[in-house]
CSV table of C-alpha atoms and ligand atoms in Angstrom, one decimal:
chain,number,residue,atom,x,y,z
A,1,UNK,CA,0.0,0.0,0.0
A,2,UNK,CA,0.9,3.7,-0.4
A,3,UNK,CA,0.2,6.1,2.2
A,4,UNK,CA,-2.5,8.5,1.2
A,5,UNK,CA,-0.4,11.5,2.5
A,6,UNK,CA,1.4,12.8,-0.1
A,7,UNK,CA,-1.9,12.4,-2.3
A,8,UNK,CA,-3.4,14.9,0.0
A,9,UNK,CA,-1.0,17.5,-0.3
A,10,UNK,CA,-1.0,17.4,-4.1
A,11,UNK,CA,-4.4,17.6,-3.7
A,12,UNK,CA,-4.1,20.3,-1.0
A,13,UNK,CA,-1.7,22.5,-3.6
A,14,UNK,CA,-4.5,22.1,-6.8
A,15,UNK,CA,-6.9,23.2,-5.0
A,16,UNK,CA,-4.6,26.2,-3.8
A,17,UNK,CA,-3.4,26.9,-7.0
A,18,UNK,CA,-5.6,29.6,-8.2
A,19,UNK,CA,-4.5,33.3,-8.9
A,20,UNK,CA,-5.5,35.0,-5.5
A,21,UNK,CA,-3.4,38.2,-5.7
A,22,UNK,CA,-0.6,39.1,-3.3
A,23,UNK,CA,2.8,41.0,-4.2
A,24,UNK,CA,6.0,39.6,-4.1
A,25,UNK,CA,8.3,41.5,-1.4
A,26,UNK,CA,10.3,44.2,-3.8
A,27,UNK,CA,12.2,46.0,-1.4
A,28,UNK,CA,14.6,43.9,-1.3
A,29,UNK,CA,15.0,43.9,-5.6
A,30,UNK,CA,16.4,40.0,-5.5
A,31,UNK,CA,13.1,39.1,-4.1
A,32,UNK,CA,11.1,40.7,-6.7
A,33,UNK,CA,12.5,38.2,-9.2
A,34,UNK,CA,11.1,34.9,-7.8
A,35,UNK,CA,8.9,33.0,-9.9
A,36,UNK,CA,5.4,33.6,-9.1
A,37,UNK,CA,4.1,30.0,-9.7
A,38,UNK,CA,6.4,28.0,-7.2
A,39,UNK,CA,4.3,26.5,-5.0
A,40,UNK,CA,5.4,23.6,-2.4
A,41,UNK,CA,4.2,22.1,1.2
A,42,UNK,CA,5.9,19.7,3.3
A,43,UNK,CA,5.3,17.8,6.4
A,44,UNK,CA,7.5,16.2,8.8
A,45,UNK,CA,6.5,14.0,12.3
A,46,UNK,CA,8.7,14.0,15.0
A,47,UNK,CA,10.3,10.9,13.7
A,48,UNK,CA,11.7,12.3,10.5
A,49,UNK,CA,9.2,11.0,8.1
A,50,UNK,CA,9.1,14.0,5.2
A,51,UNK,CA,6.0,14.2,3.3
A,52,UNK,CA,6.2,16.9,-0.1
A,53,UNK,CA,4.8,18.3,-3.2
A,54,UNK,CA,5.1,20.5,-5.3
A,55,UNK,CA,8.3,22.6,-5.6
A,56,UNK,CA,9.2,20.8,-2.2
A,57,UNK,CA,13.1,20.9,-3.2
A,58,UNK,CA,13.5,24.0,-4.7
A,59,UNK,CA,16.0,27.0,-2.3
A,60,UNK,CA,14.5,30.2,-1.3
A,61,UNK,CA,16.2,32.4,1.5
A,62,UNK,CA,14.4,31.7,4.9
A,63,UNK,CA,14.3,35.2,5.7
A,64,UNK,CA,11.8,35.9,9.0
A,65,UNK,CA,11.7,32.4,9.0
A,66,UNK,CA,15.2,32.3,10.2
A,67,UNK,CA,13.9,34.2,13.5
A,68,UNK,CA,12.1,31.6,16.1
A,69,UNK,CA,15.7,29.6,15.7
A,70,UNK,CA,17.9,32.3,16.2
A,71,UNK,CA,16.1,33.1,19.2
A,72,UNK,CA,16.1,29.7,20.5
A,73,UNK,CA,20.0,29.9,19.8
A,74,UNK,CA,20.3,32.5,22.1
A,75,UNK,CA,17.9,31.3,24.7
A,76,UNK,CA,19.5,28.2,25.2
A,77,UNK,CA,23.1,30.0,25.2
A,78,UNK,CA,21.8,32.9,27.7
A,79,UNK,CA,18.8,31.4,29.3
A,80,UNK,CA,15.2,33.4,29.4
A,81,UNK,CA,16.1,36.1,32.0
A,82,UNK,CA,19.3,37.5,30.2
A,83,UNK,CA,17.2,37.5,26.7
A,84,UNK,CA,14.1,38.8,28.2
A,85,UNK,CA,16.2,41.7,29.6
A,86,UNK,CA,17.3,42.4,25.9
A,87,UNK,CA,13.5,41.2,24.3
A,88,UNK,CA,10.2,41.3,24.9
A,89,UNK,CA,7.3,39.1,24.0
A,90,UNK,CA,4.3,41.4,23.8
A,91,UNK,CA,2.9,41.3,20.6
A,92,UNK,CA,3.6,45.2,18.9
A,93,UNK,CA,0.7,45.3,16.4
A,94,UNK,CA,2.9,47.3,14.2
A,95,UNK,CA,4.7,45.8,11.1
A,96,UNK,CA,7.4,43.8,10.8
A,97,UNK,CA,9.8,47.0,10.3
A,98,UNK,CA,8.4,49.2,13.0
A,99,UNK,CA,10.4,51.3,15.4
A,100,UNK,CA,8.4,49.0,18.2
A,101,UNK,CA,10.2,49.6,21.4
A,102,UNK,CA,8.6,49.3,25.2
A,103,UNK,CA,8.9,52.9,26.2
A,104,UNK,CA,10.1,52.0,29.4
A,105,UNK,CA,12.2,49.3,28.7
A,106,UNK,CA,13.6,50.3,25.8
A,107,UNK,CA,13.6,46.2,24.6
A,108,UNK,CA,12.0,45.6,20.9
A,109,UNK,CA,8.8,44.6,22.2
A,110,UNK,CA,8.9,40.5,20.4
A,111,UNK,CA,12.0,38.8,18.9
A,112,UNK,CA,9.9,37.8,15.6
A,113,UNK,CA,9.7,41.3,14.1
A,114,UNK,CA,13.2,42.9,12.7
A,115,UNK,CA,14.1,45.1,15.6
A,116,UNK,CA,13.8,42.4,17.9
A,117,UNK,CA,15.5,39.9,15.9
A,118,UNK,CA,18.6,42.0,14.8
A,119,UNK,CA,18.5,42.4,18.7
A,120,UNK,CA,18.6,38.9,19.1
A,121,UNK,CA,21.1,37.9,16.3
A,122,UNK,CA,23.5,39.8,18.5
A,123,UNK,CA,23.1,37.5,21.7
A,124,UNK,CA,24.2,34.5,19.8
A,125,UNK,CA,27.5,33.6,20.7
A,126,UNK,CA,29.6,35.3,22.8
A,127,UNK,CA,30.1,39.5,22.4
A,128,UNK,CA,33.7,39.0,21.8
A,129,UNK,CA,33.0,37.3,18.4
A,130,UNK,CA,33.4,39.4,15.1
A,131,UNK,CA,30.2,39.3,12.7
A,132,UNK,CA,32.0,36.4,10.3
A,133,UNK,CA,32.2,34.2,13.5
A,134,UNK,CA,28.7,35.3,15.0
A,135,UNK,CA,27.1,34.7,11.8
A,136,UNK,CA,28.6,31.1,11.5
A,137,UNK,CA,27.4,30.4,14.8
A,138,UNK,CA,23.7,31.0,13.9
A,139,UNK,CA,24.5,29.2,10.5
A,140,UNK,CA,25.8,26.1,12.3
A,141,UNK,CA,22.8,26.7,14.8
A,142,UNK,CA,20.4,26.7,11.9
A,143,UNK,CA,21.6,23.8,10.3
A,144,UNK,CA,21.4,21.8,13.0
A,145,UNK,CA,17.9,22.2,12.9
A,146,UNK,CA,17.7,21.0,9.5
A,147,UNK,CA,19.9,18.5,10.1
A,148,UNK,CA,22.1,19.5,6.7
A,149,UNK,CA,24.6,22.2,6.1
A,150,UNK,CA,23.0,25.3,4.8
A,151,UNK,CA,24.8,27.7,3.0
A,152,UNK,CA,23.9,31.5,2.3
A,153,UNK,CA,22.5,33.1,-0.7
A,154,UNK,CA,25.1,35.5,-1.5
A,155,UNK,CA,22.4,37.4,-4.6
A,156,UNK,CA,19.9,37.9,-1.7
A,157,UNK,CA,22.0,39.0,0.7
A,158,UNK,CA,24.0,41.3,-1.6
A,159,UNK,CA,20.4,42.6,-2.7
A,160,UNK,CA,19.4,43.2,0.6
A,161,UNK,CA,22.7,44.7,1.6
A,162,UNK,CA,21.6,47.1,-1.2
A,163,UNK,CA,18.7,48.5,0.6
A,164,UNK,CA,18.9,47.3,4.3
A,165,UNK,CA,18.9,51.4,5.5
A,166,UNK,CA,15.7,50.8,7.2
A,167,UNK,CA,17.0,47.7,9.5
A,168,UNK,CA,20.5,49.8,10.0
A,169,UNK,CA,18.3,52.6,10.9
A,170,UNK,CA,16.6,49.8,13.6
A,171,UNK,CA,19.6,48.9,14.8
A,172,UNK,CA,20.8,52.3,15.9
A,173,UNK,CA,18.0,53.2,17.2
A,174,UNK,CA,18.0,50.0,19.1
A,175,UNK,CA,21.6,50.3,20.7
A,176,UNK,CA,20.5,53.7,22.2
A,177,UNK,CA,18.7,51.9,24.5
A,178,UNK,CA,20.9,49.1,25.7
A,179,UNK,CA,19.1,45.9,24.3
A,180,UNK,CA,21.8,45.7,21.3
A,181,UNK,CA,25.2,44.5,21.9
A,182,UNK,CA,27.9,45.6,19.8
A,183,UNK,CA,28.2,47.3,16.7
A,184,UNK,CA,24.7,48.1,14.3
A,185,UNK,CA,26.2,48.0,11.4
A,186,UNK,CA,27.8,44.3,12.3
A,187,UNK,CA,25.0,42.9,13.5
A,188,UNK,CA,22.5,44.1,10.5
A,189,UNK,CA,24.9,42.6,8.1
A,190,UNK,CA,24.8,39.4,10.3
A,191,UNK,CA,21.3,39.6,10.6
A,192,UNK,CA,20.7,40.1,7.0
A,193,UNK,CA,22.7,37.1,6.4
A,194,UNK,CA,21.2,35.1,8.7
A,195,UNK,CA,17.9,36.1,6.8
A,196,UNK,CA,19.7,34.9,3.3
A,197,UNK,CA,20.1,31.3,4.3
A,198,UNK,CA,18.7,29.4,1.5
A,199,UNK,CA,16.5,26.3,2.5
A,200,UNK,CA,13.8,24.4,0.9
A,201,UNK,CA,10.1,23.7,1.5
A,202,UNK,CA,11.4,20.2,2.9
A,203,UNK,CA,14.4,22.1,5.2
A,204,UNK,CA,11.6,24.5,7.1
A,205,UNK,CA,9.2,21.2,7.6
A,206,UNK,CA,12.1,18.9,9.3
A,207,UNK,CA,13.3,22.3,10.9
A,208,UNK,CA,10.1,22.8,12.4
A,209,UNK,CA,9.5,18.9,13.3
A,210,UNK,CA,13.2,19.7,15.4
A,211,UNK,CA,11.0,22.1,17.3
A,212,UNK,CA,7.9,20.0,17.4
A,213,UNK,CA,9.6,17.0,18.7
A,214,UNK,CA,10.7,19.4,22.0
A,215,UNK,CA,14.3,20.1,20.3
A,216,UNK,CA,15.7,17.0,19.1
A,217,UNK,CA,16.4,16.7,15.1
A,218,UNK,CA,15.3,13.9,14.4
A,219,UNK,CA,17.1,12.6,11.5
A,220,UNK,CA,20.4,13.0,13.4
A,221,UNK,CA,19.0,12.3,16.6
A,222,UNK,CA,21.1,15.6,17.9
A,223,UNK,CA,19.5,18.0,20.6
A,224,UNK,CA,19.9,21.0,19.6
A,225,UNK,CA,17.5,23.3,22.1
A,226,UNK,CA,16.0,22.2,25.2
A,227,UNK,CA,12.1,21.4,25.6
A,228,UNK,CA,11.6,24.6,27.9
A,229,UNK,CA,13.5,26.7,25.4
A,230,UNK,CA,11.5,25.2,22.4
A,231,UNK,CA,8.5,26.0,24.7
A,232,UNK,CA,9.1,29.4,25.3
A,233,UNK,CA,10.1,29.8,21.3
A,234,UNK,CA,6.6,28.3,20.3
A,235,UNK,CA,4.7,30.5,22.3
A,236,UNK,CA,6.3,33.3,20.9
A,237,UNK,CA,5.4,32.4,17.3
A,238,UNK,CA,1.9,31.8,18.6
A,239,UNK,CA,1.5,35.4,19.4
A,240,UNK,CA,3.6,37.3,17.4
A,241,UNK,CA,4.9,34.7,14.5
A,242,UNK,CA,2.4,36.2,11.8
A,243,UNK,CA,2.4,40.2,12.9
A,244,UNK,CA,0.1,41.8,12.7
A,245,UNK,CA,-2.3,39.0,11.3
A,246,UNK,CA,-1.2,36.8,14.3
A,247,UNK,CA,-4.8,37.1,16.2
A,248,UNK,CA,-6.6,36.0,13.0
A,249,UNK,CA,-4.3,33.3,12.5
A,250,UNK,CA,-4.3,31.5,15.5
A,251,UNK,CA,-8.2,31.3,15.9
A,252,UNK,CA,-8.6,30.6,11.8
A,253,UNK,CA,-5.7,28.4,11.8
A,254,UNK,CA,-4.1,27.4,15.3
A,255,UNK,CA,-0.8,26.6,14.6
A,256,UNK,CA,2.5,28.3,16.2
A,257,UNK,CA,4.0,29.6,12.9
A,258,UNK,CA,6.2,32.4,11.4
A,259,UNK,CA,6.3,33.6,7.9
A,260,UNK,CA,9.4,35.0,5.6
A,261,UNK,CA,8.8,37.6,3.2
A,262,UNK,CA,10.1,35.0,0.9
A,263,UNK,CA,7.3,33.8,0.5
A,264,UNK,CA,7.6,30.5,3.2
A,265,UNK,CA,5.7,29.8,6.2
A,266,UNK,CA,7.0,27.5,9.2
A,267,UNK,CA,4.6,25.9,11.3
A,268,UNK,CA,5.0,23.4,14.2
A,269,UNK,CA,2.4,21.6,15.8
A,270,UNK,CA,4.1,20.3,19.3
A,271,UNK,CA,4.6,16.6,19.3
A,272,UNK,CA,2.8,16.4,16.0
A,273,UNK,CA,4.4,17.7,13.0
A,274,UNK,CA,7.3,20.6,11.0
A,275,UNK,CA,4.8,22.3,8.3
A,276,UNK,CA,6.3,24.0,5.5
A,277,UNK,CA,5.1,25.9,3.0
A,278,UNK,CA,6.2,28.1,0.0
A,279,UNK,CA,4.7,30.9,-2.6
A,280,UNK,CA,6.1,34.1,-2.8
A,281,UNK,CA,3.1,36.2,-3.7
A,282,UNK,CA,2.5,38.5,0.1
A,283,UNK,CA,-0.4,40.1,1.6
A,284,UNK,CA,-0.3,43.6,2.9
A,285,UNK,CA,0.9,42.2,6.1
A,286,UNK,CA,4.0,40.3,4.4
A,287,UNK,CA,2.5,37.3,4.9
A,288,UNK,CA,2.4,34.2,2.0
A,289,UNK,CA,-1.2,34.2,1.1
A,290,UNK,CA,-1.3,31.0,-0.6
A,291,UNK,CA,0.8,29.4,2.5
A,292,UNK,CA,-2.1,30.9,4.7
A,293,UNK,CA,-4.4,29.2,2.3
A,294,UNK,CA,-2.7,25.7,2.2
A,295,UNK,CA,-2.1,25.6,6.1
A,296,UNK,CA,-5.4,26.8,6.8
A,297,UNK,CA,-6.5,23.7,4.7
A,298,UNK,CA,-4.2,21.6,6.5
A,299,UNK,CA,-6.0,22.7,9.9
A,300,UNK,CA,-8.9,22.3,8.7
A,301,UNK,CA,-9.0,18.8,7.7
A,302,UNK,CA,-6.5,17.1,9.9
A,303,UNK,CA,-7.5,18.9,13.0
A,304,UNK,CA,-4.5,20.1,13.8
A,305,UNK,CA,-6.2,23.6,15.6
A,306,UNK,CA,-3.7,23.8,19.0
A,307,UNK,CA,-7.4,24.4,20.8
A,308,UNK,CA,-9.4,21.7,19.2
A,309,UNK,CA,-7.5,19.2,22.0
A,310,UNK,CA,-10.6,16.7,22.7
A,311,UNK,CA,-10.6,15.3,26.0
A,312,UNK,CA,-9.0,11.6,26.9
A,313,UNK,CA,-9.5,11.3,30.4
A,314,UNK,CA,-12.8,9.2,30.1
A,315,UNK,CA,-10.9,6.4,28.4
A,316,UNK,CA,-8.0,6.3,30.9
A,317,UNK,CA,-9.4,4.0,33.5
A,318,UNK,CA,-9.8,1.0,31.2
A,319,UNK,CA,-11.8,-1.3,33.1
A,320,UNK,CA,-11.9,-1.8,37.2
A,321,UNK,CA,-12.5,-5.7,37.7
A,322,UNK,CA,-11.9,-8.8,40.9
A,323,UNK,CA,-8.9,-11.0,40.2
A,324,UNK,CA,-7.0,-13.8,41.9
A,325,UNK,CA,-3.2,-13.0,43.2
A,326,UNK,CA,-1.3,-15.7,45.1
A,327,UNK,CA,-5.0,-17.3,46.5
A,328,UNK,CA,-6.0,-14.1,47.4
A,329,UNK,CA,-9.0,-11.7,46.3
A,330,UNK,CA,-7.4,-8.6,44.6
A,331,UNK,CA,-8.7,-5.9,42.2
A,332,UNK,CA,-7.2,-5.2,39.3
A,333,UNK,CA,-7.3,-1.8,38.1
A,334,UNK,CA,-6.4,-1.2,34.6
A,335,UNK,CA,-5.3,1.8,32.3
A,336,UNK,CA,-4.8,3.0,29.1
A,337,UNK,CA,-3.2,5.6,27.0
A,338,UNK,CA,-1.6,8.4,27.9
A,339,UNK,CA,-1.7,9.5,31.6
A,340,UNK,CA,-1.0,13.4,32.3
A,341,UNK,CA,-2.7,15.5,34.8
A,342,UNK,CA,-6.3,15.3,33.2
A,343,UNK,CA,-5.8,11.4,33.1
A,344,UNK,CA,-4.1,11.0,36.4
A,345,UNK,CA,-6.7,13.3,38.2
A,346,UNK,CA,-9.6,10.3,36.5
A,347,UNK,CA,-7.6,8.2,38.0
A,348,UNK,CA,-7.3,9.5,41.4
A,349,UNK,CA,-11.2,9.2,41.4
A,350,UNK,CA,-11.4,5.7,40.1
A,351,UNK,CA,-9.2,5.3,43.3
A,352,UNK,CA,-11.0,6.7,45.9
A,353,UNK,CA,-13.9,4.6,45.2
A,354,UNK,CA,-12.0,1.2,46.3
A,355,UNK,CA,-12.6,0.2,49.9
A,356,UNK,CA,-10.3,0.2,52.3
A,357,UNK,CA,-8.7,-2.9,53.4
A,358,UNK,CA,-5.8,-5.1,53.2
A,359,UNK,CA,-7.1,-6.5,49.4
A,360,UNK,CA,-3.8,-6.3,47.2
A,361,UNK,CA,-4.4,-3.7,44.4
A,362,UNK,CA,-2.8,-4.2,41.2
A,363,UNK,CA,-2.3,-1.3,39.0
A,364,UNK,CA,-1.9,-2.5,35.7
A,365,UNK,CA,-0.6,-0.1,33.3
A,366,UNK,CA,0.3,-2.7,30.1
A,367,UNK,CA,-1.7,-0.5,27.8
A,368,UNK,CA,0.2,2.6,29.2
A,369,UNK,CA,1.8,4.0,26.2
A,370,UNK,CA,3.2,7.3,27.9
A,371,UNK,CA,3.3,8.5,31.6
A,372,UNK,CA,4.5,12.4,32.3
A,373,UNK,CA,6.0,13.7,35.1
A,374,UNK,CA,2.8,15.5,36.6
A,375,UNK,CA,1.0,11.7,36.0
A,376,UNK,CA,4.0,9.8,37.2
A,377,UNK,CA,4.0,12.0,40.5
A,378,UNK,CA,0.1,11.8,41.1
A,379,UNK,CA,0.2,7.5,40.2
A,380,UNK,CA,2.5,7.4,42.5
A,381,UNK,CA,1.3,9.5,45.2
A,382,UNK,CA,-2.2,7.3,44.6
A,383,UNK,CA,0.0,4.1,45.3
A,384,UNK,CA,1.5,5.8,48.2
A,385,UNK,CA,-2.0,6.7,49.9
A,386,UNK,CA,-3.7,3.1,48.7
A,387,UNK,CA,-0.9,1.7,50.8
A,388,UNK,CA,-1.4,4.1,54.1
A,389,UNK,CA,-5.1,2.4,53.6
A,390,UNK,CA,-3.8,-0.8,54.0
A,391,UNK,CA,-3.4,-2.0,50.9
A,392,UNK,CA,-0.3,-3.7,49.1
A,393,UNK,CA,0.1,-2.6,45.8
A,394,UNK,CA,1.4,-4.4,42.6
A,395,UNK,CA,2.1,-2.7,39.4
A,396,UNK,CA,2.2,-4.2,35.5
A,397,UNK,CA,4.3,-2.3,33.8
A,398,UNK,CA,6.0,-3.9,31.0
A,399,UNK,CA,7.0,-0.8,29.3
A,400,UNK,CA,8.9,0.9,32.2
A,401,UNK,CA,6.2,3.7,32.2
A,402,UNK,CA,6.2,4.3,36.0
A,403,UNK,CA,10.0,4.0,37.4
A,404,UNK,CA,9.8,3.5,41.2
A,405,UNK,CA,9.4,6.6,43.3
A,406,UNK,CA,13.5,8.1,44.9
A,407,UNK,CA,12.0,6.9,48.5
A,408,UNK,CA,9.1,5.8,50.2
A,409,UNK,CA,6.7,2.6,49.3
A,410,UNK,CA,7.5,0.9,46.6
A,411,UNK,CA,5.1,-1.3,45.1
A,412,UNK,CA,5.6,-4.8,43.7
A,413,UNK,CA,6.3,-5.7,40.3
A,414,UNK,CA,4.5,-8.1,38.5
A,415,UNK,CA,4.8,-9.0,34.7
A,416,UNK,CA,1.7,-9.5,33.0
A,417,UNK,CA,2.3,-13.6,33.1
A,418,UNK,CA,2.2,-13.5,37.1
A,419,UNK,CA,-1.3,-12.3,36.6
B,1,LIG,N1,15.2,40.2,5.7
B,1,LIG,C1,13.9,40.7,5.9
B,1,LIG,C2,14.0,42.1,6.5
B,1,LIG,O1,14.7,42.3,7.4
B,1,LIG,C3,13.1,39.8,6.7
B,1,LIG,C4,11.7,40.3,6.9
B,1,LIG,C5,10.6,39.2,6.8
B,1,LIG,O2,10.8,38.1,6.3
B,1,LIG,N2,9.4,39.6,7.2
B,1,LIG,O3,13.3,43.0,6.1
């Protein structure tokens, strides 16, 4: 069999095909030249399977697309404070080339929009490094979120060069207040490098499945960004990753994403999937309006809305039943799926309702495919009280998905053949 997936998307692409307007991003000249028809979307899951069509292999420069991961770079270098002290996160409302400064700060109010992320460009890295070796850091940093080596495209970035008076502008402004390290002119010409980094449709999708599966790429099986810094990157595309469009975007759409003037947009659904997409014709926004269109398809039908979450807990306690354990009456209480708070908290419940009493209670988590730290910690404080009641406890748990508490009560371990 074939897997219907890469059906879809060529399905998904003629049906976004049509002319629906837009204008190619002519201030910087190189851009203006890009063939209007290229159209391409890709998909990548957390465990490096790529999905494509259309013009899926063909380079464009990332441009804004460039700016979640540079920001990541320099939260995981710096840590959240020390960026935050140079960044905000506040959403500015203004375009992407607006003087948007807190007035009492002084930071660039988000690190997605150019004076925040020339900002940022200059925290990769440490301030002793001249502009060739900061810009190979975020190169390297980059590429190890596509998991290839990515190269610049030196036409762009000459072009750009050409008329970049508005960003130098930025970045003057920007040092005035503190929040820019080092010298404007050095960091534009990194950032505008940074923003000439050709990739392809495929590149953003596996860069963005890096981020979706909490930092790790997973073709080279390399961490590149911790989960808490690829938490606090995601949140900030989810606000301010589309400008001024970003409030239509996540209710319409729902998924953490940040466009390029290029013409690309990167999306990542957490734990689910790297979305890329490609056109170059923009809206008045700078955002890809047949990339809105696909991924707004791609929402649509696959569910993948971030609020659109349906509810598991139900399901969790499996089935609550009598059972025989070494000649004596138990009860075995069984589970399923994937136990977080919502799942642990049904469970809790299911608990309470067992009588006291010295009946063993065995916990059998065999269809457990995932426990997380907030469901480890209530399971085991469960077992812990069940125990105080007088209970023993044994646990199934062939997949290792509830390790043994540090201290305290530890319950027996059964494999399912014992049962
Ligand atoms: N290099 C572009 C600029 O600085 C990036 C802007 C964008 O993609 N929105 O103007």
């Amino acid at each position: 069999m074939r897997t219907p997936v890469p059906d879809y998307l060529e399905q998904v692409l003629t049906e976004c095909h049509g002319d629906e307007g837009g204008e190619r991003a002519d201030y910087i000249p190189e851009l203006a030249q890009a063939p209007l028809d290229r159209l391409a979307v890709a998909l990548c899951t957390p465990d490096g399977t790529l999905y494509s069509a259309g013009d899926a292999d063909v380079e464009f420069t990332i441009q804004s697309a460039s700016k979640p991961f540079v920001y990541a770079l320099a939260l995981e270098e710096r840590g959240w404070k020390d960026v935050y002290s140079h960044v905000g996160t506040e959403p500015s409302g203004e375009a992407f080339n607006e003087i948007s400064l807190e007035p009492e700060s002084g930071r660039p109010r988000n690190p997605m929009i150019n004076i925040g992320a020339i900002t940022t460009h200059s925290l990769v890295g440490s301030p002793e490094l001249d502009a060739d070796e900061r810009f190979e850091h975020v190169r390297a940093g980059l590429s190890a979120f596509a998991g290839r080596e990515l190269a610049v495209d030196e036409a762009v970035f000459a072009s750009e060069m050409e008329t970049a008076d508005r960003n130098r502008s930025l970045a003057y402004m920007v040092r005035t207040t503190g929040a820019l390290i080092g010298d404007p002119l050095d960091q534009v010409e990194g950032y505008t490098r940074q923003c000439s980094i050709a990739v392809t449709t495929a590149d953003l999708a596996m860069m963005g499945a890096t981020l979706a599966n909490a930092g790790v790429n997973p073709i080279s099986g390399k961490r590149v960004v911790s989960p808490l810094v690829v938490r606090q990157v995601l949140s900030v595309m989810t606000t301010c990753g589309m400008y001024d469009a970003a409030g239509d975007w996540i209710s319409a759409v729902g998924i953490p994403a940040k466009s390029g003037v290029s013409g690309c947009i990167l999306g990542v659904l957490p734990g689910q999937v790297g979305i890329g997409t490609f056109s170059p014709a923009l809206d008045s926004v700078g955002n890809s309006v047949r990339g809105v269109q696909i991924c707004q398809r791609l929402s649509d039908d696959m569910g993948l809305h971030l609020m659109g979450a349906v509810p598991s807990g139900q399901h969790t306690v499996r089935d609550i039943g009598p059972l025989t354990l070494d000649g004596r009456e138990a009860t075995r209480v069984q589970l399923q799926g994937v136990v977080r708070f919502s799942e642990a908290e049904r469970v809790m419940r299911a608990l309470t309702e067992l009588p006291e009493g010295p009946d063993p209670v065995v916990l059998d988590l065999s269809r457990v495919a995932q426990v997380d730290q907030v469901g480890r910690r209530m399971l085991l404080e469960g077992v812990r009280r069940l125990h105080l009641d007088g209970h023993d406890i044994a646990i199934v748990d062939p997949e290792d998905a509830l390790p043994d508490p540090d201290e305290g009560y530890r319950p027996t371990r059964l494999s399912l053949g014992e049962l």
